[in-house]
Amino acid sequence: MTAMTELLHNDTIDVLLNRRSIRAFRPEPLTPEMTATIESAAQHAASSQYLNDWSAIRVVDQRLKDDLAAIGKQPYIAQAPALYVFVLDEYRNMVIAREQGDAVDSDAFTLKTSYRFSQAQNDAVLALHAMETAAEALGLGCVILGSILNDVPRLIELFHLPKYTYPVLGLAIGKPAQEPAVKPRMSGALQFFDDRYNDDPAFIMRNIAEFNEEVHQYYDLRDPNTPLPTYDAQIAKKAVAGEVLGRGLEHAAKQGFELDR
């Protein structure tokens, strides 16, 4: 398929193609029907092996919203009409297994292993994305919050996360108070391959050179007073950003997971 192939359109596809992060919300709550609908959409996302190994915490206490905004260093988090913290959740399954007679304190208990951890994390992300898409289909705006992972121990404390749970992402939702442009995406040739991965550096950098210009134009139009480096320069900087190491999974051991298994 070439880059010039015309896309098909319907309401669902257009919601996905026009996805953008909204960071300013009107001070209006979601209706009960909206909340029930987007939460049901999250529950209908795919779940590996039908484990349903995720949960989401509605953050309704303004003090907790303020705490999350401080952790994420993003004040708009505190203003979100609806705010969720998604967690991978093997605690519920542990309780079920224990009640069924499994020896959950033995080496035979596999819900604490690396495989189950990553599986549950994937399921949480799938559920969050389903909720985001449903919200946008209702005319709402969203922003996914990786920034809340700046302080995982504090999240565990704030939300009383038990053993065998771990925070994954946050999601802020509300009626948009801004209309940002859709951020450009790189060429599909860089992300979709036929039969094998294309690892040719020359091919990659040739396509990235074209993408650099699109990204530059996007940021220049958004805020010409705050120029940003090219896309490849941004990637190079992030590739050696040591501060992200503090957001790693070392805290998972305290939650009961054995990520070397």
PDB file of C-alpha atoms in Angstrom:
ATOM      1  CA  MET A   1       0.000   0.000   0.000  1.00  0.00           C
ATOM      2  CA  THR A   2       1.395   3.422  -0.939  1.00  0.00           C
ATOM      3  CA  ALA A   3       1.172   6.611   1.069  1.00  0.00           C
ATOM      4  CA  MET A   4      -1.267   7.971  -1.536  1.00  0.00           C
ATOM      5  CA  THR A   5      -3.902   5.287  -1.008  1.00  0.00           C
ATOM      6  CA  GLU A   6      -7.179   6.943  -0.074  1.00  0.00           C
ATOM      7  CA  LEU A   7      -8.439   6.127   3.393  1.00  0.00           C
ATOM      8  CA  LEU A   8     -11.913   4.876   4.118  1.00  0.00           C
ATOM      9  CA  HIS A   9     -14.001   6.889   6.565  1.00  0.00           C
ATOM     10  CA  ASN A  10     -16.820   6.351   9.004  1.00  0.00           C
ATOM     11  CA  ASP A  11     -17.589   7.766  12.433  1.00  0.00           C
ATOM     12  CA  THR A  12     -15.400   5.258  14.292  1.00  0.00           C
ATOM     13  CA  ILE A  13     -12.411   5.613  11.987  1.00  0.00           C
ATOM     14  CA  ASP A  14     -12.615   9.392  12.058  1.00  0.00           C
ATOM     15  CA  VAL A  15     -12.566   9.390  15.870  1.00  0.00           C
ATOM     16  CA  LEU A  16      -9.352   7.341  15.769  1.00  0.00           C
ATOM     17  CA  LEU A  17      -7.725   9.367  12.996  1.00  0.00           C
ATOM     18  CA  ASN A  18      -8.476  12.661  14.735  1.00  0.00           C
ATOM     19  CA  ARG A  19      -7.205  11.562  18.145  1.00  0.00           C
ATOM     20  CA  ARG A  20      -5.318  14.286  19.990  1.00  0.00           C
ATOM     21  CA  SER A  21      -4.445  15.093  23.572  1.00  0.00           C
ATOM     22  CA  ILE A  22      -6.676  17.653  25.297  1.00  0.00           C
ATOM     23  CA  ARG A  23      -5.103  19.453  28.242  1.00  0.00           C
ATOM     24  CA  ALA A  24      -7.731  22.130  28.937  1.00  0.00           C
ATOM     25  CA  PHE A  25     -11.268  21.233  29.965  1.00  0.00           C
ATOM     26  CA  ARG A  26     -14.504  23.111  30.445  1.00  0.00           C
ATOM     27  CA  PRO A  27     -15.673  23.026  34.096  1.00  0.00           C
ATOM     28  CA  GLU A  28     -18.601  20.706  33.386  1.00  0.00           C
ATOM     29  CA  PRO A  29     -18.987  17.221  34.843  1.00  0.00           C
ATOM     30  CA  LEU A  30     -19.644  14.186  32.716  1.00  0.00           C
ATOM     31  CA  THR A  31     -23.234  13.001  32.822  1.00  0.00           C
ATOM     32  CA  PRO A  32     -23.918   9.696  34.586  1.00  0.00           C
ATOM     33  CA  GLU A  33     -24.774   8.209  31.191  1.00  0.00           C
ATOM     34  CA  MET A  34     -21.410   9.281  29.755  1.00  0.00           C
ATOM     35  CA  THR A  35     -19.529   7.813  32.692  1.00  0.00           C
ATOM     36  CA  ALA A  36     -21.413   4.517  32.536  1.00  0.00           C
ATOM     37  CA  THR A  37     -20.869   4.282  28.779  1.00  0.00           C
ATOM     38  CA  ILE A  38     -17.122   4.886  28.731  1.00  0.00           C
ATOM     39  CA  GLU A  39     -16.562   2.572  31.692  1.00  0.00           C
ATOM     40  CA  SER A  40     -18.538  -0.168  29.966  1.00  0.00           C
ATOM     41  CA  ALA A  41     -16.443   0.360  26.816  1.00  0.00           C
ATOM     42  CA  ALA A  42     -13.296  -0.163  28.902  1.00  0.00           C
ATOM     43  CA  GLN A  43     -14.698  -3.406  30.290  1.00  0.00           C
ATOM     44  CA  HIS A  44     -15.390  -4.671  26.771  1.00  0.00           C
ATOM     45  CA  ALA A  45     -11.747  -4.369  25.692  1.00  0.00           C
ATOM     46  CA  ALA A  46      -9.839  -7.558  24.976  1.00  0.00           C
ATOM     47  CA  SER A  47      -8.493  -9.374  28.037  1.00  0.00           C
ATOM     48  CA  SER A  48      -5.751 -11.962  27.682  1.00  0.00           C
ATOM     49  CA  GLN A  49      -6.917 -15.410  28.778  1.00  0.00           C
ATOM     50  CA  TYR A  50     -10.068 -13.765  30.233  1.00  0.00           C
ATOM     51  CA  LEU A  51      -8.156 -12.858  33.383  1.00  0.00           C
ATOM     52  CA  ASN A  52      -9.693  -9.352  33.584  1.00  0.00           C
ATOM     53  CA  ASP A  53      -6.454  -8.405  35.305  1.00  0.00           C
ATOM     54  CA  TRP A  54      -6.832  -4.633  35.503  1.00  0.00           C
ATOM     55  CA  SER A  55      -8.798  -2.141  37.557  1.00  0.00           C
ATOM     56  CA  ALA A  56      -9.339   1.619  37.387  1.00  0.00           C
ATOM     57  CA  ILE A  57      -9.688   4.057  40.240  1.00  0.00           C
ATOM     58  CA  ARG A  58     -12.004   7.030  39.783  1.00  0.00           C
ATOM     59  CA  VAL A  59     -10.274  10.029  41.348  1.00  0.00           C
ATOM     60  CA  VAL A  60     -13.103  12.167  42.711  1.00  0.00           C
ATOM     61  CA  ASP A  61     -11.504  13.738  45.807  1.00  0.00           C
ATOM     62  CA  GLN A  62     -10.060  17.113  44.804  1.00  0.00           C
ATOM     63  CA  ARG A  63      -7.176  16.637  47.215  1.00  0.00           C
ATOM     64  CA  LEU A  64      -6.170  13.488  45.362  1.00  0.00           C
ATOM     65  CA  LYS A  65      -6.459  15.312  42.033  1.00  0.00           C
ATOM     66  CA  ASP A  66      -4.158  17.980  43.403  1.00  0.00           C
ATOM     67  CA  ASP A  67      -1.723  15.299  44.554  1.00  0.00           C
ATOM     68  CA  LEU A  68      -1.672  13.739  41.084  1.00  0.00           C
ATOM     69  CA  ALA A  69      -1.144  17.146  39.476  1.00  0.00           C
ATOM     70  CA  ALA A  70       1.838  17.699  41.768  1.00  0.00           C
ATOM     71  CA  ILE A  71       3.280  14.259  40.993  1.00  0.00           C
ATOM     72  CA  GLY A  72       2.833  14.747  37.255  1.00  0.00           C
ATOM     73  CA  LYS A  73       3.946  18.402  37.389  1.00  0.00           C
ATOM     74  CA  GLN A  74       0.945  19.213  35.192  1.00  0.00           C
ATOM     75  CA  PRO A  75      -1.597  21.566  36.840  1.00  0.00           C
ATOM     76  CA  TYR A  76      -4.347  20.728  34.349  1.00  0.00           C
ATOM     77  CA  ILE A  77      -4.653  17.250  35.870  1.00  0.00           C
ATOM     78  CA  ALA A  78      -6.309  18.808  38.923  1.00  0.00           C
ATOM     79  CA  GLN A  79      -8.930  20.483  36.694  1.00  0.00           C
ATOM     80  CA  ALA A  80     -10.067  17.357  34.849  1.00  0.00           C
ATOM     81  CA  PRO A  81     -13.811  16.707  35.335  1.00  0.00           C
ATOM     82  CA  ALA A  82     -13.136  12.955  35.196  1.00  0.00           C
ATOM     83  CA  LEU A  83      -9.854  11.364  36.218  1.00  0.00           C
ATOM     84  CA  TYR A  84      -8.871   7.700  36.327  1.00  0.00           C
ATOM     85  CA  VAL A  85      -5.813   5.761  37.411  1.00  0.00           C
ATOM     86  CA  PHE A  86      -5.540   2.394  35.671  1.00  0.00           C
ATOM     87  CA  VAL A  87      -3.703  -0.375  37.496  1.00  0.00           C
ATOM     88  CA  LEU A  88      -2.656  -3.868  36.546  1.00  0.00           C
ATOM     89  CA  ASP A  89      -4.450  -6.062  39.030  1.00  0.00           C
ATOM     90  CA  GLU A  90      -3.564  -9.611  39.995  1.00  0.00           C
ATOM     91  CA  TYR A  91      -4.714  -9.066  43.595  1.00  0.00           C
ATOM     92  CA  ARG A  92      -8.321  -9.888  42.728  1.00  0.00           C
ATOM     93  CA  ASN A  93      -7.232 -13.035  40.910  1.00  0.00           C
ATOM     94  CA  MET A  94      -4.984 -13.966  43.831  1.00  0.00           C
ATOM     95  CA  VAL A  95      -7.970 -13.758  46.197  1.00  0.00           C
ATOM     96  CA  ILE A  96     -10.023 -15.932  43.854  1.00  0.00           C
ATOM     97  CA  ALA A  97      -7.220 -18.489  43.507  1.00  0.00           C
ATOM     98  CA  ARG A  98      -6.681 -18.586  47.282  1.00  0.00           C
ATOM     99  CA  GLU A  99     -10.372 -19.169  47.911  1.00  0.00           C
ATOM    100  CA  GLN A 100     -10.247 -22.012  45.390  1.00  0.00           C
ATOM    101  CA  GLY A 101      -7.472 -23.655  47.387  1.00  0.00           C
ATOM    102  CA  ASP A 102      -4.358 -22.603  45.448  1.00  0.00           C
ATOM    103  CA  ALA A 103      -1.163 -22.176  47.460  1.00  0.00           C
ATOM    104  CA  VAL A 104      -0.645 -18.516  46.588  1.00  0.00           C
ATOM    105  CA  ASP A 105       2.436 -18.247  48.812  1.00  0.00           C
ATOM    106  CA  SER A 106       4.260 -21.029  46.963  1.00  0.00           C
ATOM    107  CA  ASP A 107       6.431 -21.062  43.840  1.00  0.00           C
ATOM    108  CA  ALA A 108       3.505 -22.646  42.015  1.00  0.00           C
ATOM    109  CA  PHE A 109       1.694 -19.290  42.123  1.00  0.00           C
ATOM    110  CA  THR A 110       2.378 -17.691  38.723  1.00  0.00           C
ATOM    111  CA  LEU A 111       0.287 -14.509  38.876  1.00  0.00           C
ATOM    112  CA  LYS A 112       3.316 -12.707  40.347  1.00  0.00           C
ATOM    113  CA  THR A 113       5.679 -13.511  37.470  1.00  0.00           C
ATOM    114  CA  SER A 114       7.045 -11.239  34.723  1.00  0.00           C
ATOM    115  CA  TYR A 115       4.755 -12.778  32.124  1.00  0.00           C
ATOM    116  CA  ARG A 116       1.593 -12.115  34.126  1.00  0.00           C
ATOM    117  CA  PHE A 117       2.826  -8.614  35.024  1.00  0.00           C
ATOM    118  CA  SER A 118       3.309  -7.638  31.380  1.00  0.00           C
ATOM    119  CA  GLN A 119       0.079  -9.390  30.405  1.00  0.00           C
ATOM    120  CA  ALA A 120      -1.905  -7.423  32.979  1.00  0.00           C
ATOM    121  CA  GLN A 121      -0.170  -4.192  31.985  1.00  0.00           C
ATOM    122  CA  ASN A 122      -1.167  -4.794  28.360  1.00  0.00           C
ATOM    123  CA  ASP A 123      -4.768  -5.441  29.381  1.00  0.00           C
ATOM    124  CA  ALA A 124      -4.872  -2.216  31.403  1.00  0.00           C
ATOM    125  CA  VAL A 125      -3.615  -0.236  28.407  1.00  0.00           C
ATOM    126  CA  LEU A 126      -6.174  -1.861  26.104  1.00  0.00           C
ATOM    127  CA  ALA A 127      -8.974  -0.964  28.524  1.00  0.00           C
ATOM    128  CA  LEU A 128      -7.745   2.613  28.863  1.00  0.00           C
ATOM    129  CA  HIS A 129      -7.567   3.035  25.098  1.00  0.00           C
ATOM    130  CA  ALA A 130     -11.107   1.699  24.713  1.00  0.00           C
ATOM    131  CA  MET A 131     -12.314   4.211  27.313  1.00  0.00           C
ATOM    132  CA  GLU A 132     -10.446   7.040  25.587  1.00  0.00           C
ATOM    133  CA  THR A 133     -11.939   6.181  22.191  1.00  0.00           C
ATOM    134  CA  ALA A 134     -15.452   5.895  23.627  1.00  0.00           C
ATOM    135  CA  ALA A 135     -15.073   9.263  25.360  1.00  0.00           C
ATOM    136  CA  GLU A 136     -13.896  10.940  22.167  1.00  0.00           C
ATOM    137  CA  ALA A 137     -16.796   9.386  20.263  1.00  0.00           C
ATOM    138  CA  LEU A 138     -19.099  11.185  22.716  1.00  0.00           C
ATOM    139  CA  GLY A 139     -17.447  14.521  21.957  1.00  0.00           C
ATOM    140  CA  LEU A 140     -15.213  14.522  25.019  1.00  0.00           C
ATOM    141  CA  GLY A 141     -11.474  15.164  25.101  1.00  0.00           C
ATOM    142  CA  CYS A 142      -8.800  13.091  26.833  1.00  0.00           C
ATOM    143  CA  VAL A 143      -5.152  13.037  27.722  1.00  0.00           C
ATOM    144  CA  ILE A 144      -3.255   9.914  28.751  1.00  0.00           C
ATOM    145  CA  LEU A 145      -1.085  10.556  31.808  1.00  0.00           C
ATOM    146  CA  GLY A 146       2.229   8.749  31.944  1.00  0.00           C
ATOM    147  CA  SER A 147       3.455  11.554  34.176  1.00  0.00           C
ATOM    148  CA  ILE A 148       1.731  10.099  37.235  1.00  0.00           C
ATOM    149  CA  LEU A 149       4.455   7.436  37.266  1.00  0.00           C
ATOM    150  CA  ASN A 150       6.963  10.069  38.370  1.00  0.00           C
ATOM    151  CA  ASP A 151       6.406   8.806  41.921  1.00  0.00           C
ATOM    152  CA  VAL A 152       5.124   5.227  41.974  1.00  0.00           C
ATOM    153  CA  PRO A 153       5.542   4.722  45.757  1.00  0.00           C
ATOM    154  CA  ARG A 154       3.389   7.802  46.358  1.00  0.00           C
ATOM    155  CA  LEU A 155       0.696   6.466  44.004  1.00  0.00           C
ATOM    156  CA  ILE A 156       0.681   3.153  45.843  1.00  0.00           C
ATOM    157  CA  GLU A 157       0.270   5.038  49.101  1.00  0.00           C
ATOM    158  CA  LEU A 158      -2.390   7.472  47.877  1.00  0.00           C
ATOM    159  CA  PHE A 159      -4.635   4.830  46.394  1.00  0.00           C
ATOM    160  CA  HIS A 160      -3.971   2.059  48.925  1.00  0.00           C
ATOM    161  CA  LEU A 161      -2.846  -0.324  46.201  1.00  0.00           C
ATOM    162  CA  PRO A 162      -2.514  -3.830  47.658  1.00  0.00           C
ATOM    163  CA  LYS A 163       0.012  -6.514  46.851  1.00  0.00           C
ATOM    164  CA  TYR A 164      -0.065  -7.751  43.253  1.00  0.00           C
ATOM    165  CA  THR A 165      -1.268  -4.430  41.842  1.00  0.00           C
ATOM    166  CA  TYR A 166       0.757  -1.715  40.098  1.00  0.00           C
ATOM    167  CA  PRO A 167      -0.139   1.661  38.528  1.00  0.00           C
ATOM    168  CA  VAL A 168       0.015   1.797  34.739  1.00  0.00           C
ATOM    169  CA  LEU A 169      -1.383   5.081  33.386  1.00  0.00           C
ATOM    170  CA  GLY A 170      -3.787   7.864  34.173  1.00  0.00           C
ATOM    171  CA  LEU A 171      -6.569   9.227  31.968  1.00  0.00           C
ATOM    172  CA  ALA A 172      -8.065  12.714  32.241  1.00  0.00           C
ATOM    173  CA  ILE A 173     -11.413  13.301  30.505  1.00  0.00           C
ATOM    174  CA  GLY A 174     -13.698  16.289  29.989  1.00  0.00           C
ATOM    175  CA  LYS A 175     -15.361  18.591  27.522  1.00  0.00           C
ATOM    176  CA  PRO A 176     -12.554  20.252  25.519  1.00  0.00           C
ATOM    177  CA  ALA A 177     -11.687  23.882  26.128  1.00  0.00           C
ATOM    178  CA  GLN A 178      -9.106  23.897  23.323  1.00  0.00           C
ATOM    179  CA  GLU A 179      -8.805  22.745  19.708  1.00  0.00           C
ATOM    180  CA  PRO A 180      -5.189  21.655  19.125  1.00  0.00           C
ATOM    181  CA  ALA A 181      -4.129  20.389  15.735  1.00  0.00           C
ATOM    182  CA  VAL A 182      -3.658  16.664  15.247  1.00  0.00           C
ATOM    183  CA  LYS A 183       0.012  15.819  15.760  1.00  0.00           C
ATOM    184  CA  PRO A 184       1.680  14.441  12.607  1.00  0.00           C
ATOM    185  CA  ARG A 185       2.481  10.751  12.353  1.00  0.00           C
ATOM    186  CA  MET A 186       5.515   9.269  10.674  1.00  0.00           C
ATOM    187  CA  SER A 187       5.261   7.448   7.384  1.00  0.00           C
ATOM    188  CA  GLY A 188       3.523   4.102   7.582  1.00  0.00           C
ATOM    189  CA  ALA A 189       6.547   2.658   5.770  1.00  0.00           C
ATOM    190  CA  LEU A 190       8.510   3.100   9.010  1.00  0.00           C
ATOM    191  CA  GLN A 191       6.040   1.126  11.112  1.00  0.00           C
ATOM    192  CA  PHE A 192       4.411  -1.450   8.836  1.00  0.00           C
ATOM    193  CA  PHE A 193       6.514  -4.095   7.091  1.00  0.00           C
ATOM    194  CA  ASP A 194       5.800  -7.050   4.821  1.00  0.00           C
ATOM    195  CA  ASP A 195       6.991 -10.379   6.209  1.00  0.00           C
ATOM    196  CA  ARG A 196      10.170  -9.086   7.903  1.00  0.00           C
ATOM    197  CA  TYR A 197      11.451  -6.056   9.813  1.00  0.00           C
ATOM    198  CA  ASN A 198      13.230  -3.460   7.697  1.00  0.00           C
ATOM    199  CA  ASP A 199      16.402  -2.726   9.677  1.00  0.00           C
ATOM    200  CA  ASP A 200      18.181  -0.689   6.991  1.00  0.00           C
ATOM    201  CA  PRO A 201      19.524   2.471   8.736  1.00  0.00           C
ATOM    202  CA  ALA A 202      19.596   4.404   5.460  1.00  0.00           C
ATOM    203  CA  PHE A 203      15.911   3.624   4.869  1.00  0.00           C
ATOM    204  CA  ILE A 204      15.028   4.730   8.398  1.00  0.00           C
ATOM    205  CA  MET A 205      16.942   8.005   8.298  1.00  0.00           C
ATOM    206  CA  ARG A 206      15.711   8.878   4.793  1.00  0.00           C
ATOM    207  CA  ASN A 207      12.124   8.679   5.984  1.00  0.00           C
ATOM    208  CA  ILE A 208      12.896  10.435   9.263  1.00  0.00           C
ATOM    209  CA  ALA A 209      14.386  13.369   7.346  1.00  0.00           C
ATOM    210  CA  GLU A 210      11.005  13.915   5.705  1.00  0.00           C
ATOM    211  CA  PHE A 211       9.188  13.509   9.019  1.00  0.00           C
ATOM    212  CA  ASN A 212      11.451  16.088  10.675  1.00  0.00           C
ATOM    213  CA  GLU A 213       9.995  18.798   8.467  1.00  0.00           C
ATOM    214  CA  GLU A 214       6.393  17.849   9.272  1.00  0.00           C
ATOM    215  CA  VAL A 215       7.086  17.849  12.998  1.00  0.00           C
ATOM    216  CA  HIS A 216       8.874  21.199  12.768  1.00  0.00           C
ATOM    217  CA  GLN A 217       5.920  22.775  10.974  1.00  0.00           C
ATOM    218  CA  TYR A 218       3.484  21.353  13.532  1.00  0.00           C
ATOM    219  CA  TYR A 219       5.335  22.772  16.541  1.00  0.00           C
ATOM    220  CA  ASP A 220       6.070  26.061  14.776  1.00  0.00           C
ATOM    221  CA  LEU A 221       2.371  26.607  14.050  1.00  0.00           C
ATOM    222  CA  ARG A 222       1.388  25.576  17.578  1.00  0.00           C
ATOM    223  CA  ASP A 223       3.810  27.938  19.294  1.00  0.00           C
ATOM    224  CA  PRO A 224       6.296  29.849  17.127  1.00  0.00           C
ATOM    225  CA  ASN A 225       7.811  31.426  20.257  1.00  0.00           C
ATOM    226  CA  THR A 226       8.901  28.033  21.617  1.00  0.00           C
ATOM    227  CA  PRO A 227      10.909  26.280  18.888  1.00  0.00           C
ATOM    228  CA  LEU A 228      11.578  22.620  19.456  1.00  0.00           C
ATOM    229  CA  PRO A 229      14.398  20.503  18.048  1.00  0.00           C
ATOM    230  CA  THR A 230      13.792  18.158  15.137  1.00  0.00           C
ATOM    231  CA  TYR A 231      12.152  14.793  15.740  1.00  0.00           C
ATOM    232  CA  ASP A 232      15.438  12.894  15.506  1.00  0.00           C
ATOM    233  CA  ALA A 233      17.073  15.297  17.979  1.00  0.00           C
ATOM    234  CA  GLN A 234      14.167  14.786  20.403  1.00  0.00           C
ATOM    235  CA  ILE A 235      14.598  11.010  20.175  1.00  0.00           C
ATOM    236  CA  ALA A 236      18.357  11.246  20.720  1.00  0.00           C
ATOM    237  CA  LYS A 237      17.845  13.345  23.851  1.00  0.00           C
ATOM    238  CA  LYS A 238      15.235  10.996  25.290  1.00  0.00           C
ATOM    239  CA  ALA A 239      17.399   7.965  24.518  1.00  0.00           C
ATOM    240  CA  VAL A 240      19.902   9.030  27.178  1.00  0.00           C
ATOM    241  CA  ALA A 241      17.535  10.716  29.661  1.00  0.00           C
ATOM    242  CA  GLY A 242      18.632   9.223  32.959  1.00  0.00           C
ATOM    243  CA  GLU A 243      15.791  10.674  35.031  1.00  0.00           C
ATOM    244  CA  VAL A 244      13.333   8.154  33.619  1.00  0.00           C
ATOM    245  CA  LEU A 245      15.179   5.322  35.344  1.00  0.00           C
ATOM    246  CA  GLY A 246      13.483   6.321  38.581  1.00  0.00           C
ATOM    247  CA  ARG A 247      10.153   5.450  36.997  1.00  0.00           C
ATOM    248  CA  GLY A 248      11.182   1.854  36.405  1.00  0.00           C
ATOM    249  CA  LEU A 249       9.837  -1.323  37.893  1.00  0.00           C
ATOM    250  CA  GLU A 250      12.028  -1.588  40.969  1.00  0.00           C
ATOM    251  CA  HIS A 251       8.975  -0.797  43.085  1.00  0.00           C
ATOM    252  CA  ALA A 252       7.146  -3.817  41.678  1.00  0.00           C
ATOM    253  CA  ALA A 253       9.056  -6.173  43.993  1.00  0.00           C
ATOM    254  CA  LYS A 254       7.489  -4.401  46.964  1.00  0.00           C
ATOM    255  CA  GLN A 255       4.119  -5.154  45.426  1.00  0.00           C
ATOM    256  CA  GLY A 256       4.892  -8.863  45.354  1.00  0.00           C
ATOM    257  CA  PHE A 257       5.942  -9.305  41.721  1.00  0.00           C
ATOM    258  CA  GLU A 258       8.993 -11.370  40.789  1.00  0.00           C
ATOM    259  CA  LEU A 259       9.978  -9.846  37.465  1.00  0.00           C
ATOM    260  CA  ASP A 260      12.950 -12.108  36.940  1.00  0.00           C
ATOM    261  CA  ARG A 261      10.642 -15.112  36.551  1.00  0.00           C
TER     262      ARG A 261
END
